[in-house]
Short mmCIF file of C-alpha atoms in Angstrom, two decimals:
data_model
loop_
_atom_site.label_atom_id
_atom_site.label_comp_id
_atom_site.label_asym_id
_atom_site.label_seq_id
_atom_site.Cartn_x
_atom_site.Cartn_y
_atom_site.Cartn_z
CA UNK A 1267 253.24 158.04 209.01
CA UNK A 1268 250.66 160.01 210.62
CA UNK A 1269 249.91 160.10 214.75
CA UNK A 1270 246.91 157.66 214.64
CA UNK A 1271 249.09 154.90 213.23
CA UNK A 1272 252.25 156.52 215.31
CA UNK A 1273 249.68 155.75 218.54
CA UNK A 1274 249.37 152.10 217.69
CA UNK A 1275 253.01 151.55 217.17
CA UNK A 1276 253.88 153.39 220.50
CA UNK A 1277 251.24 151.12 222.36
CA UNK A 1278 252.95 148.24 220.69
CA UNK A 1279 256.33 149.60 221.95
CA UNK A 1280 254.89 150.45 225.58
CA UNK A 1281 253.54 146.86 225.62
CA UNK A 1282 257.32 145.62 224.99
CA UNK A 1283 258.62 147.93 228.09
CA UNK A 1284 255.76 146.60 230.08
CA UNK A 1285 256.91 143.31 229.58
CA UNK A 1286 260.51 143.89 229.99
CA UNK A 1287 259.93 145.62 233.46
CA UNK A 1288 257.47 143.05 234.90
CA UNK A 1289 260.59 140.52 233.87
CA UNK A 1290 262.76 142.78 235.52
CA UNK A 1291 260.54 142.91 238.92
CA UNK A 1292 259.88 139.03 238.88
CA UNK A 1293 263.27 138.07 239.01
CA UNK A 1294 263.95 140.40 241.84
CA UNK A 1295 266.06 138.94 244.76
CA UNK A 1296 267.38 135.69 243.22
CA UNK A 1297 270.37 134.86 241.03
CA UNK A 1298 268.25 134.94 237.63
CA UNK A 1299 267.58 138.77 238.54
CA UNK A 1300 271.19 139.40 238.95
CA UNK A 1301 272.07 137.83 235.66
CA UNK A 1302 269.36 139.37 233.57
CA UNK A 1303 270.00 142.87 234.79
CA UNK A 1304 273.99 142.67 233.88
CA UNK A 1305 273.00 141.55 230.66
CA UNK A 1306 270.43 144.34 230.16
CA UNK A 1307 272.76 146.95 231.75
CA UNK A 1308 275.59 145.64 229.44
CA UNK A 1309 273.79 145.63 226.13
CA UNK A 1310 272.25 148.81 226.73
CA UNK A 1311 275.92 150.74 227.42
CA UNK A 1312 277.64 149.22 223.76
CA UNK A 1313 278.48 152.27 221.73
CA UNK A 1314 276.42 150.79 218.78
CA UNK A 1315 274.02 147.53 218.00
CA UNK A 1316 271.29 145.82 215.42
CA UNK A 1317 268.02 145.20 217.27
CA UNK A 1318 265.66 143.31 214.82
CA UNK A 1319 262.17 142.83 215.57
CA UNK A 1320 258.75 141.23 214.52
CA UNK A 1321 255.72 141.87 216.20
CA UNK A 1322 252.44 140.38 215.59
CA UNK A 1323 249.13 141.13 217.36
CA UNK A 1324 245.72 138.99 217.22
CA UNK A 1325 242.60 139.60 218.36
CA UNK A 1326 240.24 136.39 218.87
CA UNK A 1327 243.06 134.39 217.40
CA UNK A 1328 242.39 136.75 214.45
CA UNK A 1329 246.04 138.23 213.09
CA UNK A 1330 245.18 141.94 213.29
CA UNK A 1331 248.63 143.47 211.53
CA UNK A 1332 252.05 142.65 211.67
CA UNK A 1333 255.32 145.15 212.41
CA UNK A 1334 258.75 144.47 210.43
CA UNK A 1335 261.34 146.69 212.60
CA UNK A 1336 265.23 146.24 211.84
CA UNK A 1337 266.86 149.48 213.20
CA UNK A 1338 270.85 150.35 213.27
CA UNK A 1339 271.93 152.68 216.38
CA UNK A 1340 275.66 154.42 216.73
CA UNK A 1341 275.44 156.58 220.10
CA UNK A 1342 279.02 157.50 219.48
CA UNK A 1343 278.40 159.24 216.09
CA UNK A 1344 274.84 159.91 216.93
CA UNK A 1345 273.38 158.37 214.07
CA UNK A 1346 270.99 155.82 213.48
CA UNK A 1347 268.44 154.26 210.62
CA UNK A 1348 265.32 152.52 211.26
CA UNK A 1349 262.95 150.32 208.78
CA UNK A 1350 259.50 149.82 209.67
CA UNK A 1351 257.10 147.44 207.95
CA UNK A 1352 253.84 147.24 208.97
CA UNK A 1353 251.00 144.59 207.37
CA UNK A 1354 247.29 144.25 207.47
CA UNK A 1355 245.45 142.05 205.35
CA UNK A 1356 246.75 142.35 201.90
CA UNK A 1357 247.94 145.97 202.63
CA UNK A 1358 251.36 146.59 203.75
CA UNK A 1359 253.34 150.29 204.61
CA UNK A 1360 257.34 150.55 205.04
CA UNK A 1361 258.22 153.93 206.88
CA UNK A 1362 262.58 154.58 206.46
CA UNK A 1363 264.01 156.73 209.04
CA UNK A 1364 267.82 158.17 209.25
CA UNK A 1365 269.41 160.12 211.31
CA UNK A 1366 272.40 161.61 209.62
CA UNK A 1367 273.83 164.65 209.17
CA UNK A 1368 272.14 166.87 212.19
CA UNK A 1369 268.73 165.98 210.55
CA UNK A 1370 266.14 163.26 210.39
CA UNK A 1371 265.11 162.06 207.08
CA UNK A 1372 261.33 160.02 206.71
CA UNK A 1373 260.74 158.69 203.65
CA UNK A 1374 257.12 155.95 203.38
CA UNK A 1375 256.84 153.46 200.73
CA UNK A 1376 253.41 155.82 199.62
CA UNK A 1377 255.13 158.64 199.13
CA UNK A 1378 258.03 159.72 196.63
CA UNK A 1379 258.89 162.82 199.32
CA UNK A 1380 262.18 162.55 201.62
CA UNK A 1381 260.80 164.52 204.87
CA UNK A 1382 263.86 166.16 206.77
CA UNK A 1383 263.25 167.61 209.93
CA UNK A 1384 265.35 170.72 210.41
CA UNK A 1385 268.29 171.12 212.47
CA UNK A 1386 265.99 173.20 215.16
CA UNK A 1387 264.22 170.14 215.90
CA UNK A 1388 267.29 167.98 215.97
CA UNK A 1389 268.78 169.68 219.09
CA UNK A 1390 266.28 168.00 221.31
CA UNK A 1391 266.81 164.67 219.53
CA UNK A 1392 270.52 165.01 220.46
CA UNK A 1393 270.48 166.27 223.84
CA UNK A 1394 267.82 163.37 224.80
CA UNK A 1395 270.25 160.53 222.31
CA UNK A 1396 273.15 162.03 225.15
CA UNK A 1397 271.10 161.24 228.38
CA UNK A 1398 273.09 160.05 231.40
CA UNK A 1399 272.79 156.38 230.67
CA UNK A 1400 272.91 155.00 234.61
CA UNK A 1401 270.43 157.46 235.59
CA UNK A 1402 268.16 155.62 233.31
CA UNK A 1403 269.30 152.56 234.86
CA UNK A 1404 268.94 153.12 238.25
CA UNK A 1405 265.14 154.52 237.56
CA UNK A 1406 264.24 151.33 235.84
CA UNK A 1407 265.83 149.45 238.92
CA UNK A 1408 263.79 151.64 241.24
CA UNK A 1409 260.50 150.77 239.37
CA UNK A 1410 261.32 147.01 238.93
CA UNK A 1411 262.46 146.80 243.22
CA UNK A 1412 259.09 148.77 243.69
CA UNK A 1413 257.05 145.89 241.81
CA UNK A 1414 258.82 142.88 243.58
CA UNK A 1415 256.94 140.46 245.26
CA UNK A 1416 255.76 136.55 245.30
CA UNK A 1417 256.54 136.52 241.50
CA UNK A 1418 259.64 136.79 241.51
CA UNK A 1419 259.47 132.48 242.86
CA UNK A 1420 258.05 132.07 239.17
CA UNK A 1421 261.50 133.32 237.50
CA UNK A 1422 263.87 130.02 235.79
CA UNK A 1423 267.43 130.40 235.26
CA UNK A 1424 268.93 127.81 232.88
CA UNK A 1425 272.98 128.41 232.34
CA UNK A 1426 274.74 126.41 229.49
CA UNK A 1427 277.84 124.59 229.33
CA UNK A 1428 279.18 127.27 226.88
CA UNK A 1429 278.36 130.19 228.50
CA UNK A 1430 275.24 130.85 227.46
CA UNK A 1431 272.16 131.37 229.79
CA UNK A 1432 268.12 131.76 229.05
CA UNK A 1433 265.88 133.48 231.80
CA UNK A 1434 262.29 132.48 231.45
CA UNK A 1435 258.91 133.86 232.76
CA UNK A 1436 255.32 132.81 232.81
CA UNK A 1437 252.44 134.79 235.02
CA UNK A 1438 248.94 134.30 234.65
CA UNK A 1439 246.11 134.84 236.29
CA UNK A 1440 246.37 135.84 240.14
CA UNK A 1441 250.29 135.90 238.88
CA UNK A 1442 249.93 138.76 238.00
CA UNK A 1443 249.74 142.32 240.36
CA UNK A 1444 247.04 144.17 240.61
CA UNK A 1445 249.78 146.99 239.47
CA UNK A 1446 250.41 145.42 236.23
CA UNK A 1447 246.83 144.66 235.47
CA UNK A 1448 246.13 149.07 236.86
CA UNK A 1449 249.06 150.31 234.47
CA UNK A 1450 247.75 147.81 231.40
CA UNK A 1451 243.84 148.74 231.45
CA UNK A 1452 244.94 152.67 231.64
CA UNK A 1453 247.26 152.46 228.66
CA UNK A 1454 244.07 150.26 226.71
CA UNK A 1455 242.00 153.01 227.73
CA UNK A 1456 243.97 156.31 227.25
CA UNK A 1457 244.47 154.61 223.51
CA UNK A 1458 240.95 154.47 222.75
CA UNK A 1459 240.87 158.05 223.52
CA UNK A 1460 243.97 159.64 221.17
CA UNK A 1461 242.93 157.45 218.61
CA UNK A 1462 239.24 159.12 219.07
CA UNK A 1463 240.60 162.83 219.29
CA UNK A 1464 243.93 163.22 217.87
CA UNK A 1465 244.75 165.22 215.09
CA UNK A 1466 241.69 167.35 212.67
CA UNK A 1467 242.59 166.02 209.50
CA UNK A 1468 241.12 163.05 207.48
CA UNK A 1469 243.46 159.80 206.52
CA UNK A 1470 245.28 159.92 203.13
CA UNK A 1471 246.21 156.34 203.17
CA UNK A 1472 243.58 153.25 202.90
CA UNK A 1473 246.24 151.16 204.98
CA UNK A 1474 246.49 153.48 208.28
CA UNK A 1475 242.12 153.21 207.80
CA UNK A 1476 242.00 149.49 207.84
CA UNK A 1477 244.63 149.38 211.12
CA UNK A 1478 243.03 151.93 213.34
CA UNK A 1479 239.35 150.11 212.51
CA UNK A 1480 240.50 146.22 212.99
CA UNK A 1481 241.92 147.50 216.46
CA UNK A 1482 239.43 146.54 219.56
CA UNK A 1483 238.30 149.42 221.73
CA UNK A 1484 238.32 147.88 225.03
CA UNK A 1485 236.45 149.37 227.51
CA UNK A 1486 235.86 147.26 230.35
CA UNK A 1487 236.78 144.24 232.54
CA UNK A 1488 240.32 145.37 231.54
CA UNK A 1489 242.78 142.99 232.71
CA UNK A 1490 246.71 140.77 231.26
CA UNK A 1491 245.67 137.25 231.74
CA UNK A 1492 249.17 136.05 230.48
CA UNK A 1493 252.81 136.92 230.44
CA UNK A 1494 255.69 135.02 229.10
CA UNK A 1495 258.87 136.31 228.41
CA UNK A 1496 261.96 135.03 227.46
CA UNK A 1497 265.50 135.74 226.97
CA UNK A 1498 268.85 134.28 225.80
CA UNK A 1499 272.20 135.75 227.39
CA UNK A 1500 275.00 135.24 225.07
CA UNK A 1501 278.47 134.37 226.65
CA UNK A 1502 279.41 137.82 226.33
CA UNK A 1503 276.71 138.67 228.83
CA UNK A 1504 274.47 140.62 226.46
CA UNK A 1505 271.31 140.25 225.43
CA UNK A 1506 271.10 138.10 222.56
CA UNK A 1507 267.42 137.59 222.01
CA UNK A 1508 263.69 138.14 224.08
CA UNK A 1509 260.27 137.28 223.10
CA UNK A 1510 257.18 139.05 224.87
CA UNK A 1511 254.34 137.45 224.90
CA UNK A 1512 251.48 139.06 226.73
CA UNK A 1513 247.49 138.28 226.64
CA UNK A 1514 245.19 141.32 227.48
CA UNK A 1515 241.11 140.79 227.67
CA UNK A 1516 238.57 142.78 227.72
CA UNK A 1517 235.14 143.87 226.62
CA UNK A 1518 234.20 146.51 223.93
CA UNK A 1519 231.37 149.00 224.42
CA UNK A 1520 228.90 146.45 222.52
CA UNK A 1521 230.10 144.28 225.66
CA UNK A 1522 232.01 141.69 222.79
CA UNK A 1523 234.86 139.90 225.06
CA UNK A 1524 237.98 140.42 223.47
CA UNK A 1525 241.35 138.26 223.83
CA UNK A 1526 244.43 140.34 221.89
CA UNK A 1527 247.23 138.65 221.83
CA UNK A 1528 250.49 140.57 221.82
CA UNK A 1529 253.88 138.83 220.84
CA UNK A 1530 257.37 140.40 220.35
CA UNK A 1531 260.09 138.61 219.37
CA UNK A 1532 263.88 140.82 218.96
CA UNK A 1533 267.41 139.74 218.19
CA UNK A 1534 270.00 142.01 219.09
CA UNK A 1535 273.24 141.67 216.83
CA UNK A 1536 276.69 143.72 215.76
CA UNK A 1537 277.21 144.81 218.98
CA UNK A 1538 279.81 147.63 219.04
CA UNK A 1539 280.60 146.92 215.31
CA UNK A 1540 276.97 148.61 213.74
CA UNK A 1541 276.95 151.29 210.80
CA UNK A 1542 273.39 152.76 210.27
CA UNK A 1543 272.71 153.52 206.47
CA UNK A 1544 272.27 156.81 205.06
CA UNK A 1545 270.07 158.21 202.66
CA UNK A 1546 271.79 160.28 199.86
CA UNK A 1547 269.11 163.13 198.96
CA UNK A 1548 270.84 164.65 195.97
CA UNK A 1549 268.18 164.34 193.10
CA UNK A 1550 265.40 163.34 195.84
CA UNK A 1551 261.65 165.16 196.15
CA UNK A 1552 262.67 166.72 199.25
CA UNK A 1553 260.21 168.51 202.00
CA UNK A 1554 261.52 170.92 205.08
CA UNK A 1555 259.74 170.73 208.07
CA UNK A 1556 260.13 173.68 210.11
CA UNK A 1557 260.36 172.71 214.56
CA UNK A 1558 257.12 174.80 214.50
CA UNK A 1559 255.29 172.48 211.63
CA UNK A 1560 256.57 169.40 213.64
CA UNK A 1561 255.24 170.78 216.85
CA UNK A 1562 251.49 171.23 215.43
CA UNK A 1563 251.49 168.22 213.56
CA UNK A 1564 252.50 165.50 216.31
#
């Protein structure tokens, strides 16, 4: 998968975070803030879990591409696989990636070639996979405290007779901080420009063409209209499942208003009980990249 559609996927991604930490913020100070951030803090410390996700995004109600994701994470072992699936019109990419064996292995549904990225390479991968988990945690509370405010009346806490609870969250409009709506029309904007000047050489696949050109360059009058997230607490206190919703609008340099529509729906499953699959290469069309090759061609 080259870094123009890499870019698109990240922004996708980003948007997801976004979400998650204006959630985080809104339910500041109240009990629905305490129970969500167990329940984060909980599912991310299992040893190994199944996050499935779909994620669709629509411009002027028009469905731009779609993004299959299941991925299978071990931190103990150190190992994961992840299956991407990305559609657009009738053209559709699947990008497989494992981490096994001290390497990562990329293999797309274009190509016959198994891409394994050399052990060099995989020493960052492993020192960042062995980060000090509540250090991450305690920055992400330190964001979400410094983003508290009047929304955080807007949070609903529902809990179940069996143990269950949802957290739900809708902003719009004047909702929404003038932080969120800062952060949102600089990622929009720093997109436009990678997309523009990253990377010298041409596309090799008709697919990755079609994405990066149905994507709206928004330029102007950048600004999330609407958030809505939602998430179900199982009774184990983990995460269960969270939808994103957010609504970004804009103008493009034509001055054509734009309304793109991102939603995100995961399930997280086989907590402490997930095995990633593995890629046997005996046989396989195989291709080395070298730490140095990786370096130049991110």
């Amino acid at each position: 998968m080259n870094k123009k559609l890499m870019a698109i996927l990240g922004t996708v991604a980003v948007g997801g975070v976004l979400l998650g930490t204006t959630a985080f913020a809104a339910i500041s100070g109240t009990s629905g803030y305490d129970v969500y951030k167990e329940a984060l803090k909980n599912t991310y410390a299992v040893n190994s879990i199944t996050p499935k996700t779909e994620v669709t995004v629509k411009d002027n109600g028009k469905l731009l591409f779609k993004v299959d994701a299941i991925s299978k994470l071990d931190k103990e072992k150190e190992s994961m696989s992840n299956s991407v699936t990305v559609t657009s019109g009738g053209l559709q990419k699947t990008v497989d990636m494992y981490r096994q064996d001290n390497k990562t292995v990329i293999k797309s549904s274009d190509s016959s070639v198994y891409n394994v990225l050399q052990r060099g390479r995989e020493r960052n991968h492993k020192k960042e996979w062995r980060e000090d988990d509540p250090g991450r945690i305690k920055d992400i509370e330190n964001v979400a405290d410094a983003l508290t405010g009047t929304i955080q009346n807007y949070i609903t806490l529902n809990s179940n007779p069996d143990g269950t609870k949802e957290v739900a969250l809708q902003l719009s409009d004047k909702q929404i901080s003038p932080i969120i709506n800062a952060v949102a029309s600089l990622m929009v904007k720093n997109l436009d420009k990678e997309l523009k000047h990253m990377g010298n050489k041409p596309m090799d696949f008709a697919f990755e063409n079609s994405l990066q050109d149905k994507l709206p360059r928004l330029v102007d009058n950048i600004r999330v209209s609407h958030i809505d997230v939602e998430a179900k607490i199982n009774k184990d206190n983990l995460i269960q499942e969270q939808t994103e919703n957010i609504t970004i609008t804009g103008t493009d340099a034509k001055g054509n208003a734009h309304e793109v529509v991102i939603n995100i729906d995961t399930g997280f499953s086989n907590y402490n009980s997930t095995t990633p699959d593995t890629v046997d290469l005996s046989g396989k069309q195989v291709n080395i990249i070298s730490p140095e090759n990786y370096r130049h061609e991110k």
